Amino acid sequence: MYNEIDLDKIDINSEPPEKEPDRQYYFMAKCRKWVKDFEQKNGRLPKAFVLNMGCQMNARDSEKLKGILLQMGMEAAEDETADLVLYNTCTVRDNANQKVYGRLGYLQTLKKKNSHMKIALCGCMMQEPEAVERIRKTYGFVDLIFGTHNIFKLAELFFQCLVDSAMVVDVWDSTDKSVEQLPTERKYFFKSGVNIMYGCDNFCSYCIVPYVRGRERSRPSKEILKEIRELAKDGVKEVMLLGQNVNSYGKNLAQEQICFGQLLRQVNEIEGIRRIRFMTSHPKDLSEDLIAAMRDCEKVCRHLHLPLQSGSSRILKLMNRRYTKEQYLELVERIRQAMPDISLTTDIIVGFPGETEEDFLETLDVVRKVRFDSAFTFLYSKRTGTPAASMEEQVPQELVKDRFDRLLKEVQRISSQVCMRDAKTVQKVLVEDENDHQKGYVSGRLSNNLLVHFPGDASLIGQIVPVELVEAKGFYYIGRQQSGSDAG
Ligand code: 5AD
Ligand code: SF4
């Protein structure tokens, strides 16, 4: 998924080019020279470990980071006993940050045993000046820090680390350019994320994402479609269109008039692509046009992740979500009318400042009315710099915990009933992996994203096969493959 460039043909003794991505290829070539020298000296290749600690956007970024490191000639490592450890961090809730600090202690002990070892941190948490400051002060053994806007610069920054013993820090506040033509190492050969937009302009009052991922920027549709066509040629059957708020795709594109529904229809036409998913939707921007596009496009999966956050209109207003409880319920109604078999999942935050028992009961009410297939439930986490952080009436921990437990119980009770509605039917499954727990079984996903385990071998991975859902297990099925091929 990039211009095949022969790194050995690049003159690494000349000055680095100014233009991207040529500049990065130049530094990849320089790093490759270092890899070869390392190999000669140590009798082995240097190993790199990239850990994705965040969402699907981060996972996609991690694939790009891995692609660059492998292109340099480094070997992929399975864990932190490597010569380069790169954590792609998240910061959506404070426990994500705490996890990084915790792991840094462990990395320090590993570094003492391996004199070659470089430690690098990137991603959302590095966009927070307080976090970078703390790492500079307390974790001086970290070699490299960069942010979300300049991940494409990994080769250049890593090279700087190799020649410079001081900590290299390069974090940008924002960017108007995205460098796409770089190597990518996909985790799965048959499915891939595709960024359709970056950043977020919604400013939900609890959320740090607009501050760390910057303003909303859509990619031109021509570029996206070209990327997907190339992925399809490369064997990809399922694409996940990624953005913080995909429903507002196209709004800020100067050079063309296009909305997300239109983009979906165009992706649906691409030969070889069999399944289309997308993440994440904002209820306020989910248009009739998009519902119609989802209904009409046979490749669009029967799954919609529609974050609710709270069922109380009062709290939703304080959250700056710009919809009410009634509007959310009515939207769900319209979606289900158009697609009765759709699976709905959601995100809910418990304990937003000022949340009362009555507000919480409104949330439970929506959960009972919508009957989500599943819901990710979160304890509210105060994020410095967001409007909610300075709201008074932060809810006491014990109350929040009690509400959280009650919500989780209800979500799970409903989910175990709803998820199993396809029992005994035959459904298409995209096989993803061999099953870790049960030898002779493979695991795959239904169009609605539920997992199915069934007897089979590795030759099925990447194929879409008909499977009878024999046994409903609450959150997954045990199945039996039916005759029929992967065609069509
Ligand atoms: N506290 C708790 N949960 C949060 N989320 C975003 N910000 C916070 C926060 N400050 C949740 C939202 C979002 C999901 C990705 O993370 O539910 O949809
Ligand atoms: Fe975490 Fe949000 Fe960054 Fe994703 S975009 S990694 S959820 S902070």
Tab-separated table of C-alpha atoms in Angstrom, residues 106 126 167 187 325 433:
chain	number	residue	atom	x	y	z
A	106	TYR	CA	9.324	-2.339	33.998
A	126	MET	CA	2.155	12.509	24.346
A	167	MET	CA	15.918	12.439	24.871
A	187	LYS	CA	-2.065	-7.277	11.372
A	325	LYS	CA	-32.879	11.205	25.222
A	433	ASP	CA	-7.775	-16.828	13.607
